[in-house]
Short mmCIF file of N, CA, C and O in Angstrom, two decimals:
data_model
loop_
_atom_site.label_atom_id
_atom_site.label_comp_id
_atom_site.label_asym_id
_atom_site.label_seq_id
_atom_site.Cartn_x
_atom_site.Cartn_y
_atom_site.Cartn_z
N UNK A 211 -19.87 -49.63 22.59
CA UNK A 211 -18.49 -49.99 22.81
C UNK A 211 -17.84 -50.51 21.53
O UNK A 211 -16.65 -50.28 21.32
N UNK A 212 -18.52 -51.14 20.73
CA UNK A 212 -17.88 -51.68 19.09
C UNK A 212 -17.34 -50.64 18.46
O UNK A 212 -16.19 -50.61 18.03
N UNK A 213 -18.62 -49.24 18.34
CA UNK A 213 -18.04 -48.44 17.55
C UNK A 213 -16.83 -47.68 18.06
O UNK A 213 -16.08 -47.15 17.24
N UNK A 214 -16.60 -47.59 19.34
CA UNK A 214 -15.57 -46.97 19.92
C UNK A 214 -14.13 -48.15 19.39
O UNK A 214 -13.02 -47.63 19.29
N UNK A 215 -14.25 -49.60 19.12
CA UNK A 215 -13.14 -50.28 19.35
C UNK A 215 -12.72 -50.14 18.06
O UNK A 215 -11.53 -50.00 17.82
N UNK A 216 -13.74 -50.16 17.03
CA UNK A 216 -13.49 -49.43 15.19
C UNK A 216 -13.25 -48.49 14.84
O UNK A 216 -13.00 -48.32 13.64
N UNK A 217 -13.21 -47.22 15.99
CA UNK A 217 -12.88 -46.19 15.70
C UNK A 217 -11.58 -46.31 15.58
O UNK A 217 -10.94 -45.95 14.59
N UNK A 218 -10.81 -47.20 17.30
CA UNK A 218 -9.55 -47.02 17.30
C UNK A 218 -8.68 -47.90 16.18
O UNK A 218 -7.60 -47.62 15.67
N UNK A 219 -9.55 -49.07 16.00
CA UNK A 219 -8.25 -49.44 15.00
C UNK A 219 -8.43 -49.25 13.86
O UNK A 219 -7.79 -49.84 12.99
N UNK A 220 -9.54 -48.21 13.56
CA UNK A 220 -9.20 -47.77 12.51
C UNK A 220 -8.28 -46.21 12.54
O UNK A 220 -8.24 -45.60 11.48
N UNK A 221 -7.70 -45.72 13.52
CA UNK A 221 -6.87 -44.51 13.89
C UNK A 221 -5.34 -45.42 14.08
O UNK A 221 -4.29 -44.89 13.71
N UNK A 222 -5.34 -46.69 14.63
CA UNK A 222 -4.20 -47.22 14.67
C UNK A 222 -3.64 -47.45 12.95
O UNK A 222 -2.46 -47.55 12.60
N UNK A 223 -4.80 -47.50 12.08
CA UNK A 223 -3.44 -48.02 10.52
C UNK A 223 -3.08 -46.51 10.01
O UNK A 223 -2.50 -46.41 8.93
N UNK A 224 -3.33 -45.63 10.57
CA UNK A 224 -2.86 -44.48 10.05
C UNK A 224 -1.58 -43.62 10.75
O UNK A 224 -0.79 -42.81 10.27
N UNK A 225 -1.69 -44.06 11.81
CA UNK A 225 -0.21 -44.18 13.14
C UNK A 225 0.54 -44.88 12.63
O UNK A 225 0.21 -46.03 12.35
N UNK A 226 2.04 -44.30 12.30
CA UNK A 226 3.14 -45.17 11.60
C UNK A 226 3.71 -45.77 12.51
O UNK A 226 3.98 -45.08 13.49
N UNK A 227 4.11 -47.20 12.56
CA UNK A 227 4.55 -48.16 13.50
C UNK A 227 5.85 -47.73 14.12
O UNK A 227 6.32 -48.23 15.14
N UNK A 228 6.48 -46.59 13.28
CA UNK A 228 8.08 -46.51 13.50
C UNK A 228 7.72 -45.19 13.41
O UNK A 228 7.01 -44.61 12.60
N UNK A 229 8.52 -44.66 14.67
CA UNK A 229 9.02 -43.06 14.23
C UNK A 229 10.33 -42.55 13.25
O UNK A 229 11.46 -42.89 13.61
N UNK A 230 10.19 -41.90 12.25
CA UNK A 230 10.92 -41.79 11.17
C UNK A 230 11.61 -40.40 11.80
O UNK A 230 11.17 -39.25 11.91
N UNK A 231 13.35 -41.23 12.28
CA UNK A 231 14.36 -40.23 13.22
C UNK A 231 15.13 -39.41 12.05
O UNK A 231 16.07 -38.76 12.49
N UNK A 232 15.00 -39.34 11.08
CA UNK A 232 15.58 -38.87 10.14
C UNK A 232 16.41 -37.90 10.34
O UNK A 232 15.42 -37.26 10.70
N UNK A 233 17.50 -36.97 10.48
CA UNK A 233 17.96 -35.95 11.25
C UNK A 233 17.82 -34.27 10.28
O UNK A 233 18.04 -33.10 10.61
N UNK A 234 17.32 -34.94 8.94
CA UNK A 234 17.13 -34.09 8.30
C UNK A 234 15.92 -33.55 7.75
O UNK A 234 15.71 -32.59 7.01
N UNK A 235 14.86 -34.76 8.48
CA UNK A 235 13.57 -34.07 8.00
C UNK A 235 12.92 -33.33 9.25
O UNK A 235 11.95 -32.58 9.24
N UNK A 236 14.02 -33.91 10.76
CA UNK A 236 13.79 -33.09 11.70
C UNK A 236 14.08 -31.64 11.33
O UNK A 236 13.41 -30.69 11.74
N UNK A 237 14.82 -31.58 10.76
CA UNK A 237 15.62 -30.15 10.42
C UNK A 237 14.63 -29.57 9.81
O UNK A 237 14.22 -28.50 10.26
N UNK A 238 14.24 -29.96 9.05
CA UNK A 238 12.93 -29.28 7.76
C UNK A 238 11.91 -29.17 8.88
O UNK A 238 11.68 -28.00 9.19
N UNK A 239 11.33 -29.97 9.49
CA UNK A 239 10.12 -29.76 10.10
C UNK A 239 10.19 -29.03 11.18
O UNK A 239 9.09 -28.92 11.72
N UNK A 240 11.30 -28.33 11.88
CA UNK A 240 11.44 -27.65 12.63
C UNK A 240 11.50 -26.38 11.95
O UNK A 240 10.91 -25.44 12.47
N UNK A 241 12.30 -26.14 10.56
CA UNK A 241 12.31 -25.04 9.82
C UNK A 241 10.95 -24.44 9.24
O UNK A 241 10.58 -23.28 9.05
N UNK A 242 10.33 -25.73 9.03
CA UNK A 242 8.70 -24.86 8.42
C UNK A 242 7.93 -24.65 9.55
O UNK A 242 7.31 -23.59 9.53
N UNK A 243 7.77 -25.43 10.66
CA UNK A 243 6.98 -24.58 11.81
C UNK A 243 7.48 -23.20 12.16
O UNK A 243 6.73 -22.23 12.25
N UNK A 244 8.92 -23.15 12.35
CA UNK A 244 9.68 -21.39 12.70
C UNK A 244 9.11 -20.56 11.44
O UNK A 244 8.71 -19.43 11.72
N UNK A 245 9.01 -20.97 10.12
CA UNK A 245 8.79 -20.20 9.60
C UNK A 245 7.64 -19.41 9.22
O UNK A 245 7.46 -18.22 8.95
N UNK A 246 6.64 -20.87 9.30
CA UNK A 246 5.38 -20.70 9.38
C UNK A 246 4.97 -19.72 10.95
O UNK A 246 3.93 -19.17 11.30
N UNK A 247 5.33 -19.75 11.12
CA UNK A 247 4.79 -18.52 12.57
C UNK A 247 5.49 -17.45 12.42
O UNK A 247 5.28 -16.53 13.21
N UNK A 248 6.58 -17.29 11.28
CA UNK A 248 7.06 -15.80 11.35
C UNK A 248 6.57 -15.40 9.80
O UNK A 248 6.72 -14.20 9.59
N UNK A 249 6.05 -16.09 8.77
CA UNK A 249 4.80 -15.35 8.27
C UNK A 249 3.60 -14.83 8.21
O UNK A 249 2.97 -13.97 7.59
N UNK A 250 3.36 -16.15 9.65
CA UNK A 250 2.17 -15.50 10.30
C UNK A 250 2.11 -14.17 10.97
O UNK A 250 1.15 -13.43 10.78
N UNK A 251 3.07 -13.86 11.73
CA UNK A 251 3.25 -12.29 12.33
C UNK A 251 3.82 -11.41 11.62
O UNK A 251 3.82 -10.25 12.03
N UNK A 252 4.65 -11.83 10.04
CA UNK A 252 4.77 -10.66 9.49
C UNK A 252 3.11 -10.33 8.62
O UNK A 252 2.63 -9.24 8.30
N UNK A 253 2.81 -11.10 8.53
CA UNK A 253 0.82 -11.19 7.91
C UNK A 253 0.55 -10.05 8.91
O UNK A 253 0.53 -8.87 8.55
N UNK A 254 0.37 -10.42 10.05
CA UNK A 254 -0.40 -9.57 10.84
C UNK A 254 0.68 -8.52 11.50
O UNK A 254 0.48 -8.54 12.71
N UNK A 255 1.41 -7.90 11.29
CA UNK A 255 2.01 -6.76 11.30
C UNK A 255 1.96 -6.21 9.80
O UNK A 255 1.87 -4.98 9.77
N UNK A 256 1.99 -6.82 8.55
CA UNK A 256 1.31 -6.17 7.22
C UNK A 256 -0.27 -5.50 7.41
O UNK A 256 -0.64 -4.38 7.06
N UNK A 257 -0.85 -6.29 7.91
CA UNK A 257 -2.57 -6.15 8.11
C UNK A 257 -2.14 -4.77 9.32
O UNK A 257 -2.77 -3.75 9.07
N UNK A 258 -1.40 -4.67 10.27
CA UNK A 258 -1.97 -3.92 11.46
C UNK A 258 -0.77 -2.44 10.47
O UNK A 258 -1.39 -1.39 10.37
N UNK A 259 0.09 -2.42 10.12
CA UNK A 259 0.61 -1.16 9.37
C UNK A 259 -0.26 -0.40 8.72
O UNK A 259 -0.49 0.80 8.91
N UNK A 260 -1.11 -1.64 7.37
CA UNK A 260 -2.03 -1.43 6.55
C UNK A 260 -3.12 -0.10 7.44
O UNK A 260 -3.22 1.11 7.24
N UNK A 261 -3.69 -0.86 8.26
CA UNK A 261 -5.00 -0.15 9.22
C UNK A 261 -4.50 1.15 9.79
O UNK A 261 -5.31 2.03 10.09
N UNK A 262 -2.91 1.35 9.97
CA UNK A 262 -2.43 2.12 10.73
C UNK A 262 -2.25 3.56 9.68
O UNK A 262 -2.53 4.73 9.95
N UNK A 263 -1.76 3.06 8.55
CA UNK A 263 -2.15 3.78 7.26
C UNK A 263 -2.80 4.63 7.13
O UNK A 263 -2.63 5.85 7.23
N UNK A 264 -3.52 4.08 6.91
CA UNK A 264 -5.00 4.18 6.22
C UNK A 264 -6.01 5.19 7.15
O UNK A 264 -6.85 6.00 6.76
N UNK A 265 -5.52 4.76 8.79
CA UNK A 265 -6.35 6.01 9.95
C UNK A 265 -5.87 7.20 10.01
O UNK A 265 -6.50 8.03 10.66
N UNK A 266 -4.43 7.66 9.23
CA UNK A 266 -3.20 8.50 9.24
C UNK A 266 -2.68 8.43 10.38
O UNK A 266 -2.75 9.51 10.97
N UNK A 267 -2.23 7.67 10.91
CA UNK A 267 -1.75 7.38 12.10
C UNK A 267 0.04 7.22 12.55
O UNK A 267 0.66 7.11 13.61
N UNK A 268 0.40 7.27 11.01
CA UNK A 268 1.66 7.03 10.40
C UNK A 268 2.30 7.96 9.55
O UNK A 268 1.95 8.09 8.38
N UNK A 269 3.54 8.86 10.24
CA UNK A 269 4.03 9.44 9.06
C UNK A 269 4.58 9.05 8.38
O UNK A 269 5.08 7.94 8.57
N UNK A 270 4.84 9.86 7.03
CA UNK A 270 6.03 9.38 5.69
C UNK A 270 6.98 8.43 6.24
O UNK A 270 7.24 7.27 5.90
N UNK A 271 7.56 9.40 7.43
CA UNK A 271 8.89 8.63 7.76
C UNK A 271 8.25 6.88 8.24
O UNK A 271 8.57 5.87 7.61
N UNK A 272 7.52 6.89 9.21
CA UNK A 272 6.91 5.88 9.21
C UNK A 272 6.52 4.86 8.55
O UNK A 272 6.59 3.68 8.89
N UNK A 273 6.23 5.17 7.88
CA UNK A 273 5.60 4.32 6.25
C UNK A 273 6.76 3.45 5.81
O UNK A 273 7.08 2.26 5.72
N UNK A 274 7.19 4.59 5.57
CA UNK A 274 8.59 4.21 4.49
C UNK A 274 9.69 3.59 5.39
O UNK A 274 10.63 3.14 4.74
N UNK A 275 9.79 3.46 6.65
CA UNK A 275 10.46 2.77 7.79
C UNK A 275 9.79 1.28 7.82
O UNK A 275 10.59 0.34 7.80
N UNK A 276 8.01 0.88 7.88
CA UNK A 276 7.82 -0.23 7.94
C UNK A 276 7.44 -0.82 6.61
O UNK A 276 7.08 -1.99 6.48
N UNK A 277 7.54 0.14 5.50
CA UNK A 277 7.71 -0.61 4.45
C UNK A 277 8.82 -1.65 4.04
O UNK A 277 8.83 -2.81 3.62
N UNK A 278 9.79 -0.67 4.35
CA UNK A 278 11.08 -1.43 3.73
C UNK A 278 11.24 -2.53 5.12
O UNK A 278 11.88 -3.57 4.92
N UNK A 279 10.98 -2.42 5.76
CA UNK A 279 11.33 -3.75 7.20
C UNK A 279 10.36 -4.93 6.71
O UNK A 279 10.44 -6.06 7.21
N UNK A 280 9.26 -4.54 5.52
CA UNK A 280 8.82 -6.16 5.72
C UNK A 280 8.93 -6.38 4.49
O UNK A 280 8.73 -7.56 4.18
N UNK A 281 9.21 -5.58 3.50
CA UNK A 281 10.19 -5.81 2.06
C UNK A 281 11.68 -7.01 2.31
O UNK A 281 12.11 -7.87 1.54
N UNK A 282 12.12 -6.65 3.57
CA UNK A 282 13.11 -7.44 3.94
C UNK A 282 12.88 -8.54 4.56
O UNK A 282 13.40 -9.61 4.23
N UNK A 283 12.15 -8.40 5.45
CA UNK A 283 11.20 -9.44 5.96
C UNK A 283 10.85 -10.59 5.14
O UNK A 283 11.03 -11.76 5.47
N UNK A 284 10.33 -10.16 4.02
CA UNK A 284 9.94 -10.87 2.98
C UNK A 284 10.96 -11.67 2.17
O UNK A 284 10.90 -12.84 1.80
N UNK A 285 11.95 -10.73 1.98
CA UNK A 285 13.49 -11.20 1.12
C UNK A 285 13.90 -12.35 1.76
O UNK A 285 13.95 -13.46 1.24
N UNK A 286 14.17 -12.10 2.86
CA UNK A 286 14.60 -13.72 4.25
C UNK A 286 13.93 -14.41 4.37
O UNK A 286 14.41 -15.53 4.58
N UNK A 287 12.52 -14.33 4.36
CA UNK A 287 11.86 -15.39 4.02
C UNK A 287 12.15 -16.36 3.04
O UNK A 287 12.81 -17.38 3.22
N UNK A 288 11.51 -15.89 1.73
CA UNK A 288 12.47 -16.33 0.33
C UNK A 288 13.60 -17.08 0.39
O UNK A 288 13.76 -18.09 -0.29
N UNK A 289 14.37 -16.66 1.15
CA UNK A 289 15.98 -16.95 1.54
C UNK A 289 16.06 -18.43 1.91
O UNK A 289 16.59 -19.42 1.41
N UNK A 290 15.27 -18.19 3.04
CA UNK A 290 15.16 -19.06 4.31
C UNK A 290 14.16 -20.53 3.60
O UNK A 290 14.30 -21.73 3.85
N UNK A 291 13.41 -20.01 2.91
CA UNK A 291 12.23 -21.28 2.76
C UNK A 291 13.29 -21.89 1.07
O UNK A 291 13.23 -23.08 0.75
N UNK A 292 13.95 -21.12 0.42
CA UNK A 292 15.12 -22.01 -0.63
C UNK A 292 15.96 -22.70 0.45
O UNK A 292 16.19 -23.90 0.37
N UNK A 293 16.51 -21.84 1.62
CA UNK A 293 17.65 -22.91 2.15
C UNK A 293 17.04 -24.13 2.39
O UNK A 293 17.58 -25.06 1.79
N UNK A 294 15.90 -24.47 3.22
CA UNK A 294 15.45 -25.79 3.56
C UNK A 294 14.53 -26.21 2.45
O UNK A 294 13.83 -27.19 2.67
N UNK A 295 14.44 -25.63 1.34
CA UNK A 295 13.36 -26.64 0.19
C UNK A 295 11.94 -27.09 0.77
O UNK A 295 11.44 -28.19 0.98
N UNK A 296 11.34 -25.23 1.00
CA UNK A 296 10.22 -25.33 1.62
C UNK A 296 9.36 -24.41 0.58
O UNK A 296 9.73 -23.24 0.46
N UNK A 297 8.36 -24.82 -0.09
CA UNK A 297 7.35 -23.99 -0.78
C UNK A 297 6.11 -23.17 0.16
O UNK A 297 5.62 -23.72 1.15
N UNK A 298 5.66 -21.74 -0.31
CA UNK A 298 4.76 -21.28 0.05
C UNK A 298 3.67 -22.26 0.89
O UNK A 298 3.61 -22.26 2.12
N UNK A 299 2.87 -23.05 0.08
CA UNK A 299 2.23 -23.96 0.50
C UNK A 299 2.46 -25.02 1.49
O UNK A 299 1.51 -25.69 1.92
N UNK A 300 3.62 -25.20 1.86
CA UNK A 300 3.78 -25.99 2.99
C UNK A 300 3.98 -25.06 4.42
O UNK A 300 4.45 -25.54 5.46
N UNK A 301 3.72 -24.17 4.33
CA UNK A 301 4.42 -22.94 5.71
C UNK A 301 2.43 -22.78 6.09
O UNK A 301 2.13 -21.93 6.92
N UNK A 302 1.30 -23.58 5.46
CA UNK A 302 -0.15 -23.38 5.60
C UNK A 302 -0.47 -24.29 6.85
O UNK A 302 -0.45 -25.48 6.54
N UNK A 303 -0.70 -24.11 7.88
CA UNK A 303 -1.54 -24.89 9.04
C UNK A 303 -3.14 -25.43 8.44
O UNK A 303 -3.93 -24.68 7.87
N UNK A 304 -3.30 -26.45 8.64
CA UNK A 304 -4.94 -26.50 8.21
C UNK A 304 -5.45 -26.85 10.10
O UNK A 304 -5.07 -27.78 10.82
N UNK A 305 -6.40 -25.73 10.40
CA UNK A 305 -7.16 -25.70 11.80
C UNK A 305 -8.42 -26.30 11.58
O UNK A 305 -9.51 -25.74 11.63
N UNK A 306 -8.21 -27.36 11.35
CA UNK A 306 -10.18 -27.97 11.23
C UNK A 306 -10.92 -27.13 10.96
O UNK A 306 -10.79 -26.28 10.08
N UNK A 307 -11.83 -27.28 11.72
CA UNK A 307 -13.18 -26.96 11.51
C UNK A 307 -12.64 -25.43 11.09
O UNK A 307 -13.14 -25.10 10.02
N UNK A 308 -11.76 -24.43 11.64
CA UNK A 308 -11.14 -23.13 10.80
C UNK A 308 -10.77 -22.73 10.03
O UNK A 308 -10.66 -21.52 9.84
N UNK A 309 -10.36 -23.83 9.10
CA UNK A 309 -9.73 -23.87 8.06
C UNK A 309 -8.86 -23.39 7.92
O UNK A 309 -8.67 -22.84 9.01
N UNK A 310 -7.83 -23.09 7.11
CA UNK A 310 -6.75 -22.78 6.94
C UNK A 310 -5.82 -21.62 7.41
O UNK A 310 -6.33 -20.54 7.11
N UNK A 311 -4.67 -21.48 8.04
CA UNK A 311 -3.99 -20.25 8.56
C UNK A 311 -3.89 -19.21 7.50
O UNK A 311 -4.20 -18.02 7.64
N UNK A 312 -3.40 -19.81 6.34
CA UNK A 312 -3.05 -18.95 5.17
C UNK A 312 -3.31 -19.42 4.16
O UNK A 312 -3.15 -20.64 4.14
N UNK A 313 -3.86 -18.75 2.79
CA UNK A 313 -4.51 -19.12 1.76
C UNK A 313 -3.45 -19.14 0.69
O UNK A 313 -3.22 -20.15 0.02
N UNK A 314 -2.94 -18.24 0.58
CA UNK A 314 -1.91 -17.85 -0.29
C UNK A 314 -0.91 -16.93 0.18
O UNK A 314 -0.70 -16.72 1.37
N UNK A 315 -0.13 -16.24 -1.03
CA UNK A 315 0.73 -15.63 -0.63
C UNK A 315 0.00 -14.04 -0.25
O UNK A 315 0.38 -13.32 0.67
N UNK A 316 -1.08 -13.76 -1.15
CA UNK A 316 -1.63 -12.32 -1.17
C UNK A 316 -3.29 -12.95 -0.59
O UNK A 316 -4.31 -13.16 -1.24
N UNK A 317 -3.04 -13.10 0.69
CA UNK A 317 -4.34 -13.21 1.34
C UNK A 317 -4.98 -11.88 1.61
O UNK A 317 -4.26 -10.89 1.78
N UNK A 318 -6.14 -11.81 1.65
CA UNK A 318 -6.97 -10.63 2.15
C UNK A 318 -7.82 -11.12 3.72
O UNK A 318 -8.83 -11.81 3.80
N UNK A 319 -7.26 -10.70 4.50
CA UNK A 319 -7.40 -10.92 6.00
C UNK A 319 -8.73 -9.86 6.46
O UNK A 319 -9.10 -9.80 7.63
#
């Protein structure tokens, strides 16, 4: 029972006493979670085109249809992570024991 009561207060000095209502870092932190999940699915619509490629599964027209959609994809991103003063590195989830959602910008999945 001790170590359970040291666990908690030692989890209580790391719990900030005050919630910080800020209206603008709500804004940011709502902007990097949206964004962070729409690099995550343009990742994995890059990865599933890639495979789709590669089986010939895709014509020219094809190609060159989901190329340029995540060329743009990409551009708004850019866009989007200057409007709120969000770097690559902060759009990264760390999953414990999984480690990280995204490594970089040119991950190999």
């Amino acid at each position: 029972m001790d170590e359970f009561v040291e666990e908690v207060q030692k989890r209580q000095d790391t719990v900030p006493r005050r919630i910080n209502a800020d209206p603008e870092k709500v804004e940011q932190g709502l902007a990097k979670l949206v964004l962070t999940l729409i690099e995550l699915i343009r990742r994995l619509l890059e990865k599933q085109a890639i495979k789709r490629m590669e089986a010939g599964s895709l014509s020219p027209e094809e190609i060159e249809r989901v190329g340029i959609t995540l060329m743009r994809l990409e551009e708004k991103m850019e866009e989007l992570k200057e409007v709120f003063g969000l770097e690559d590195e902060e759009l990264n989830l760390n999953l414990g024991p999984l480690g990280d959602l995204m490594y970089s910008k040119t991950i190999n999945w």
